[in-house]
Short mmCIF file of C-alpha atoms and ligand atoms in Angstrom, two decimals:
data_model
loop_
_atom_site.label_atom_id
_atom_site.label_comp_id
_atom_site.label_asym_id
_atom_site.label_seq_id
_atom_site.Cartn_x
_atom_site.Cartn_y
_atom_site.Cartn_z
CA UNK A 1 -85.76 174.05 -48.29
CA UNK A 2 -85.47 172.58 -51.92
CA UNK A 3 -87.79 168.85 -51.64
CA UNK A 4 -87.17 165.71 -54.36
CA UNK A 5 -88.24 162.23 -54.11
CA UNK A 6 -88.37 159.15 -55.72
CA UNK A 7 -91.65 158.03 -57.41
CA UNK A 8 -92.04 154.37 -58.25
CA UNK A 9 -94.00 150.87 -56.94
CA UNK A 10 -92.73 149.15 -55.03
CA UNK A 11 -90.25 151.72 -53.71
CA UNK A 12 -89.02 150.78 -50.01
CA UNK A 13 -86.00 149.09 -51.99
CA UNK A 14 -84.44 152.29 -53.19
CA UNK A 15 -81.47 153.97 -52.64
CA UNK A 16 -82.05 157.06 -54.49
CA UNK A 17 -82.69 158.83 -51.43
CA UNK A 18 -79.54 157.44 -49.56
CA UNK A 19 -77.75 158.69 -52.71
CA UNK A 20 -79.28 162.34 -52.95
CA UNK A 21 -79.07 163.03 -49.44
CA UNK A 22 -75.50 162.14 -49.28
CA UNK A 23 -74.58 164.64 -51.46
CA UNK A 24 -76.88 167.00 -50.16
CA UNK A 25 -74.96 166.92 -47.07
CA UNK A 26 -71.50 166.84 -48.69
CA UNK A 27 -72.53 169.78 -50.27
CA UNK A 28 -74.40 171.59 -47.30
CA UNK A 29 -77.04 172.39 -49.11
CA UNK A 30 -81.04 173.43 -47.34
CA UNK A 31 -82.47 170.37 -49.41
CA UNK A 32 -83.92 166.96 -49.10
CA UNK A 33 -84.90 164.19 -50.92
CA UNK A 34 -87.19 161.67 -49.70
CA UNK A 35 -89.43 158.62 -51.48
CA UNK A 36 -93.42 157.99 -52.38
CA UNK A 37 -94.95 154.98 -53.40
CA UNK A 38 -97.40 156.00 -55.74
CA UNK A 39 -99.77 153.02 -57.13
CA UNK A 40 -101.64 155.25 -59.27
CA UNK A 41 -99.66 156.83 -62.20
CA UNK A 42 -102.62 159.33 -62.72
CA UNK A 43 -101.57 160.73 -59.12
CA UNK A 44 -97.93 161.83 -60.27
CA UNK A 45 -98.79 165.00 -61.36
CA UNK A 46 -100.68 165.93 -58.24
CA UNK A 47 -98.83 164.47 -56.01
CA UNK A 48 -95.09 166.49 -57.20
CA UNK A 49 -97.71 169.71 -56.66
CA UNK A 50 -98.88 169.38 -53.14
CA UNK A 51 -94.83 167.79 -51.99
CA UNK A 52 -94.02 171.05 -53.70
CA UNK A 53 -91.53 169.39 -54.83
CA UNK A 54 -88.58 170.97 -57.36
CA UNK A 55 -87.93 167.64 -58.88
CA UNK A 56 -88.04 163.80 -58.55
CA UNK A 57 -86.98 160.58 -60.19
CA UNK A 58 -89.24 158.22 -61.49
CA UNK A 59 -88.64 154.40 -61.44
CA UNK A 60 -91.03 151.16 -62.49
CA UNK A 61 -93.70 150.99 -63.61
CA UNK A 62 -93.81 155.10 -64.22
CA UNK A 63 -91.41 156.02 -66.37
CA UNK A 64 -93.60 155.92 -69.53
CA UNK A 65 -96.80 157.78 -67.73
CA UNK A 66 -94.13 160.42 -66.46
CA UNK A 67 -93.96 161.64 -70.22
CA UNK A 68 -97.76 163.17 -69.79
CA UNK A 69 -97.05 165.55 -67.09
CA UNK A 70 -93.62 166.64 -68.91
CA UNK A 71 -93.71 170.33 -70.59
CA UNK A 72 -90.65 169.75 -72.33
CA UNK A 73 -88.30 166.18 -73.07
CA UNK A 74 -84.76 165.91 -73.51
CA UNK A 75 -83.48 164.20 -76.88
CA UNK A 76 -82.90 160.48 -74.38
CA UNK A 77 -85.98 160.14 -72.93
CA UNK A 78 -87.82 161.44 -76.43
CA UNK A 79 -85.78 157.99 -78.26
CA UNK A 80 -86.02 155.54 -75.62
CA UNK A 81 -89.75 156.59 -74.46
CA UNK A 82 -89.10 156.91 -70.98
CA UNK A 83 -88.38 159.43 -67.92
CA UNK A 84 -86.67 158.86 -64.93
CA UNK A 85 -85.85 162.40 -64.16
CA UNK A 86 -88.28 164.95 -63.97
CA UNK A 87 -87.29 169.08 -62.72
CA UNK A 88 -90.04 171.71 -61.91
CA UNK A 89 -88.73 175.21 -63.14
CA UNK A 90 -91.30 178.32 -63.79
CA UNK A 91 -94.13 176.20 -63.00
CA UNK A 92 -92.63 173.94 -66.23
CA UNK A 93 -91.91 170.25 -66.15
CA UNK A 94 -88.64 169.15 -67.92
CA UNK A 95 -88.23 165.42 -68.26
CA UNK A 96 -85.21 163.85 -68.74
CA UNK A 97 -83.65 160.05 -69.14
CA UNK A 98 -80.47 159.75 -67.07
CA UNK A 99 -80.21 156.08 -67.17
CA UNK A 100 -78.81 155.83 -71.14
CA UNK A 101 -75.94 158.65 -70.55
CA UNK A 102 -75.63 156.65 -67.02
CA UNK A 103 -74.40 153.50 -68.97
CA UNK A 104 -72.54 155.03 -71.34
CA UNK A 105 -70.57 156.98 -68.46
CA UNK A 106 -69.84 153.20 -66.93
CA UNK A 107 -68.88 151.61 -69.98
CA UNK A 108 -66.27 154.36 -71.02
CA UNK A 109 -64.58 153.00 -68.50
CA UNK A 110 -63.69 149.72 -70.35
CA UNK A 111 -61.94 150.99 -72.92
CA UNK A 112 -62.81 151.21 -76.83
CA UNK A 113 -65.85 149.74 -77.90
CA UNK A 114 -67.06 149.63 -80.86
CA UNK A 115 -69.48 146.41 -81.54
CA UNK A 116 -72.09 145.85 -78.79
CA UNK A 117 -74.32 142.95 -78.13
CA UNK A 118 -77.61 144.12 -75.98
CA UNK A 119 -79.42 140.53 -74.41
CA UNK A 120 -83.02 141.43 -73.87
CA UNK A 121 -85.37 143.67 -74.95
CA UNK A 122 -87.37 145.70 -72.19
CA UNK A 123 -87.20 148.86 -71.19
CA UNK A 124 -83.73 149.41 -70.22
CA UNK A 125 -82.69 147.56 -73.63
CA UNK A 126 -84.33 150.04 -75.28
CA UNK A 127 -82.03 152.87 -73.67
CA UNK A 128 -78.99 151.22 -73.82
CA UNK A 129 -79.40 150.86 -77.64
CA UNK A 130 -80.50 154.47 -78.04
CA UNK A 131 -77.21 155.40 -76.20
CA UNK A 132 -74.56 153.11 -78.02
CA UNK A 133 -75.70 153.20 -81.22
CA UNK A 134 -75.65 157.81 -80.54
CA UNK A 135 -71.88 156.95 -79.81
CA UNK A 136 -71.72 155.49 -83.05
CA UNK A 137 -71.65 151.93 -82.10
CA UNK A 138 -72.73 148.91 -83.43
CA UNK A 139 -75.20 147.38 -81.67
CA UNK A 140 -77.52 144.03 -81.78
CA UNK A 141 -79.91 142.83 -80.14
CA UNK A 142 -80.94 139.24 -78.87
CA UNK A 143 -84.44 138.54 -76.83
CA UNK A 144 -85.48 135.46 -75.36
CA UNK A 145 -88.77 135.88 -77.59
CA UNK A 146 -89.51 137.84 -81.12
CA UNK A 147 -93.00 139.82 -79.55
CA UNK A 148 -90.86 142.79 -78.65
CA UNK A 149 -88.84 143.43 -82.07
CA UNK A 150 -91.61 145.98 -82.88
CA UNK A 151 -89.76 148.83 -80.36
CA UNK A 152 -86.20 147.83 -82.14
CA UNK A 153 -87.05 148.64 -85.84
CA UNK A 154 -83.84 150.18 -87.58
CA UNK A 155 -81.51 147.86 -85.22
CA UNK A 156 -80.50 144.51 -85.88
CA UNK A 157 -83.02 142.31 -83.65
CA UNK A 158 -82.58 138.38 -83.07
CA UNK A 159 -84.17 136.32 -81.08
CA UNK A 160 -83.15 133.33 -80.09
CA UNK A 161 -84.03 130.79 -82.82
CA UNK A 162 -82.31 132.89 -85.72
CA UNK A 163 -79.15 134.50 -83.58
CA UNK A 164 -75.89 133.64 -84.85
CA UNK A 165 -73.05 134.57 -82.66
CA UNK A 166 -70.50 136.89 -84.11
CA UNK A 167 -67.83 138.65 -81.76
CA UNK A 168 -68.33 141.97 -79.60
CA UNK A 169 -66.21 144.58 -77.75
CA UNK A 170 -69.23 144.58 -75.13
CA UNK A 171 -72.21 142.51 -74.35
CA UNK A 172 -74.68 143.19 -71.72
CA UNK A 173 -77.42 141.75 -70.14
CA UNK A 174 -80.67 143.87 -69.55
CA UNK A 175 -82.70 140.79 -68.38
CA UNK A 176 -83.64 140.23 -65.31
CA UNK A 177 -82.46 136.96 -65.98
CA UNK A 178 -79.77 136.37 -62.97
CA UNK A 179 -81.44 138.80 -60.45
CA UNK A 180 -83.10 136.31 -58.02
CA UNK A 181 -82.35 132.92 -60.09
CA UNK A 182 -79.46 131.22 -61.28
CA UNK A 183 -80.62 131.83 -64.92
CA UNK A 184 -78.50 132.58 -67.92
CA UNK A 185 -79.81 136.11 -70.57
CA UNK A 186 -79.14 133.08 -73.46
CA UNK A 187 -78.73 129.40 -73.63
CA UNK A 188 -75.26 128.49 -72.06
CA UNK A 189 -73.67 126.96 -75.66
CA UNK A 190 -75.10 130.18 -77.46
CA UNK A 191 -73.51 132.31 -74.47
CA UNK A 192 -69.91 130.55 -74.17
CA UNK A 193 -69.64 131.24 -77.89
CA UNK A 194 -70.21 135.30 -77.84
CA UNK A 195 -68.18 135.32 -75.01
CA UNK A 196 -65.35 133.48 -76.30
CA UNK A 197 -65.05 136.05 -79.03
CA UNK A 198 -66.08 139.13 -76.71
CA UNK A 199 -63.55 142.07 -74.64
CA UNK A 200 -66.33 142.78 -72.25
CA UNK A 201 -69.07 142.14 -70.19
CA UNK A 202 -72.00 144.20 -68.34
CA UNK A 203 -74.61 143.74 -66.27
CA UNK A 204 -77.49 146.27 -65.43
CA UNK A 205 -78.38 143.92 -62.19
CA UNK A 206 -76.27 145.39 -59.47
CA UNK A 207 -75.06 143.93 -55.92
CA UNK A 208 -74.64 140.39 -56.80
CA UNK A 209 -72.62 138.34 -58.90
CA UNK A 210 -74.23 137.25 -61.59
CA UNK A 211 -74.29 133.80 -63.97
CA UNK A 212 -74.04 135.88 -66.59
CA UNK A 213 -70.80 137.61 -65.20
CA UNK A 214 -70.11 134.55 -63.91
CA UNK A 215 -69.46 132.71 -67.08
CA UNK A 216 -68.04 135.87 -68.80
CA UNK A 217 -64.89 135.73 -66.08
CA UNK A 218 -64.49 131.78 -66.75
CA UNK A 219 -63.62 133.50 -70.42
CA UNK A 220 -61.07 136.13 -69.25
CA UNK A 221 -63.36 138.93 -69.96
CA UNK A 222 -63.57 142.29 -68.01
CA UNK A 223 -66.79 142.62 -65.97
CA UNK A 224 -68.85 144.76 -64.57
CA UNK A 225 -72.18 145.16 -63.00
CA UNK A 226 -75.03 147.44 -62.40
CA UNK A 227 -73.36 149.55 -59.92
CA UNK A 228 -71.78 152.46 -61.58
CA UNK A 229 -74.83 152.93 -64.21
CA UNK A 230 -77.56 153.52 -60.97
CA UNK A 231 -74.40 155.85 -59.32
CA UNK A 232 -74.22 158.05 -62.77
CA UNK A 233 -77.92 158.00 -63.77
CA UNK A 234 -77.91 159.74 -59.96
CA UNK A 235 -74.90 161.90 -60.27
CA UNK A 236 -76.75 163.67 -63.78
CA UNK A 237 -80.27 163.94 -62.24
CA UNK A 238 -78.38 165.45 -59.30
CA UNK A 239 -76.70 167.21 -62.03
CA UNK A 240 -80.21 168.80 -64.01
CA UNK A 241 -81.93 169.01 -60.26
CA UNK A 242 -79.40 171.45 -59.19
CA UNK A 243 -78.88 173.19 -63.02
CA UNK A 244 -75.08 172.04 -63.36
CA UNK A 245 -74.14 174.25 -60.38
CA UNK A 246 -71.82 171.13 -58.39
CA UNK A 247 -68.61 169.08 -59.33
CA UNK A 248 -69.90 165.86 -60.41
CA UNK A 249 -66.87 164.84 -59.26
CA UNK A 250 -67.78 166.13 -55.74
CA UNK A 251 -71.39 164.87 -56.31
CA UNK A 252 -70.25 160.86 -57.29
CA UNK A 253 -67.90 160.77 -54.24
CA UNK A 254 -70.34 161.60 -52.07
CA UNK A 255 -72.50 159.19 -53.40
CA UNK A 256 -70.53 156.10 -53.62
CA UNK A 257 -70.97 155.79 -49.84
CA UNK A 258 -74.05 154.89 -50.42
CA UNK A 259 -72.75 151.34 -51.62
CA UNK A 260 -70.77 150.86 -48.82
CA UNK A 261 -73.91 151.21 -46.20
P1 LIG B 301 -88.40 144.49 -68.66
O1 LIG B 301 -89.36 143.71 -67.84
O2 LIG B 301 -88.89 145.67 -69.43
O3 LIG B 301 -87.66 143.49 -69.71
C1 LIG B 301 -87.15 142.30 -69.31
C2 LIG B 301 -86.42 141.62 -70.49
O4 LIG B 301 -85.72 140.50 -69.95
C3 LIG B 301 -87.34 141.07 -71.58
O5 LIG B 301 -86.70 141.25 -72.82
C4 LIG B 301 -87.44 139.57 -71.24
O6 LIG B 301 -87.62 138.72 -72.37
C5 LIG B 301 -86.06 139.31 -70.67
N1 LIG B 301 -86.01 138.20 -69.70
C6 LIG B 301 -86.57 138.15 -68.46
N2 LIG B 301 -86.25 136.99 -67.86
C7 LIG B 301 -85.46 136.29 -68.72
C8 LIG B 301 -84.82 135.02 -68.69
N3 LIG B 301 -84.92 134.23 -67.60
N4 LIG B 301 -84.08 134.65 -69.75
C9 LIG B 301 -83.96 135.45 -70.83
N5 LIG B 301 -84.56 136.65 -70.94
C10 LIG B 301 -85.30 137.08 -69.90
O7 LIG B 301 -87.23 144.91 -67.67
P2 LIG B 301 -86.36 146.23 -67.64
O8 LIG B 301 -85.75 146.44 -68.97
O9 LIG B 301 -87.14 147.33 -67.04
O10 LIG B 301 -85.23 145.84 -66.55
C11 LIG B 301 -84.31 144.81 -66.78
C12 LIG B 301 -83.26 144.77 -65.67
O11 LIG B 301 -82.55 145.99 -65.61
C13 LIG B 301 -83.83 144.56 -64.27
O12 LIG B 301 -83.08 143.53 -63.66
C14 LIG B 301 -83.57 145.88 -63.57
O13 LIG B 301 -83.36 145.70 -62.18
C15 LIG B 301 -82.32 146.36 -64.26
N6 LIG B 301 -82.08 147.83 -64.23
C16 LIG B 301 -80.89 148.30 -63.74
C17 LIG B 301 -80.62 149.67 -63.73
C18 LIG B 301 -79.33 150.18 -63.17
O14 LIG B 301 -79.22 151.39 -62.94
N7 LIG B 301 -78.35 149.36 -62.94
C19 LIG B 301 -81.60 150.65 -64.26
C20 LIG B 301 -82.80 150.06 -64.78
C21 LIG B 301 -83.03 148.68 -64.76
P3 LIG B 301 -89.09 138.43 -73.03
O15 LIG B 301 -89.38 139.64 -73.88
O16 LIG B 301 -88.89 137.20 -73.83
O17 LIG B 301 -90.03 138.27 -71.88
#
């Protein structure tokens, strides 16, 4: 039997293994994929050796330390500086970032873009930029405060006392501004203005209903939240776990379920 898991702290919340395991059994295949929560980054390594595992994903706070036990890194994770897909083959590690070709998978789905507006500046900023501006897209950036501006050099970083709204295809928020508040990514003025000159809107906070998305429907725009991106960054690990052997097709409906639990 194959073994994978999810690394990260805390960890009960996740619903990678509901995911995996769904289309493990769609698929029929001797696997399973299960979850640790592992406080001590300098444990990954060891840990992954005595699960025997053949590969795991990695979520907060590891996805930086992950990049010390990694043989080899994909051209993603190498840009944005984090893992959150790691496969064991000939006693190698190869790390990968599935969350950046995740979003970009989602966001096809809107139609052309080619301006993007990225609120926020963290880690999953940081992806997102690396991904839209490899599709050739525009992209800015707007944080809350200046300190972080340091992992955007060769973008166009703002915070919020010198932003100036222009218009956008796409903004997104990648705060966690919204995720168990009522908060707005930007001040509400600031916010009604890119919007009223913006196509579309995305959140990376999935399951609820957002201000953010909120206020982007009172402007007509299409929306969409954090859903999709956490299905695809699944369906490609699944994807480099099992060496592109599976539909993806066959591999995303099987794990859409998993929303419906
Ligand atoms: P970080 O902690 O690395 O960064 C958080 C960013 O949000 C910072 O730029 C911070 O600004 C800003 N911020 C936080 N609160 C507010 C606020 N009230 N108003 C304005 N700005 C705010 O977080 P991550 O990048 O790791 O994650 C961000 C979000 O992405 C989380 O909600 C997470 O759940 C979600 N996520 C979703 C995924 C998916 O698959 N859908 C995948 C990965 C993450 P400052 O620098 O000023 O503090």
């Amino acid at each position: 039997m194959r073994k994978f898991a999810v690394f990260g702290d805390p960890i009960a919340h996740s619903i990678s293994p509901r995911l995996h395991n769904l289309a493990i059994s769609a698929l029929n295949l001797d696997a399973f994929y299960g979850r640790v929560h592992l406080t001590d980054a300098k444990k990954l390594e060891s840990t992954f050796n005595a699960l025997n595992l053949s590969g795991a994903n990695i979520t907060v706070p590891h996805k930086e330390v992950a990049f010390e036990i990694c043989d080899q890194i994909d051209d993603y994770a190498q840009n944005i500086g984090s893992i959150n897909t790691i496969v064991k083959r000939d006693e190698k590690f190869l790390g990968f970032n599935t969350d950046a070709p995740g979003f970009m998978r989602s966001v096809a789905k809107f139609g052309e873009i080619n301006s993007a507006l990225i609120i926020g500046a963290g880690g999953t900023a940081r992806a997102l930029a690396f991904a839209l501006k490899k599709s050739g897209i525009k992209v800015q950036i707007v944080n809350r405060s200046a300190q972080k501006a340091q992992n955007f050099i060769g973008y166009d970083f703002f915070d919020w006392s010198n932003f100036s709204p222009n218009s956008y295809d796409l903004v997104i928020n990648s705060t966690s501004a919204g995720l168990k508040d009522e908060n707005l990514p930007l001040p509400k003025e600031i916010l009604s203005e890119v919007f009223s000159a913006s196509k579309f809107a995305f959140d990376v906070i999935y399951g609820r209903n957002t201000p953010f998305l909120e206020l982007a429907e009172h402007f007509s725009l299409a929306t969409k939240d954090g859903s999709e991106m956490l299905l695809n960054q699944a369906v490609l690990a699944f994807d480099k776990f099992f060496d592109g052997k599976f539909d993806l097709k066959i591999v995303e409906n099987a794990m859409k379920i998993a929303f419906t639990l």
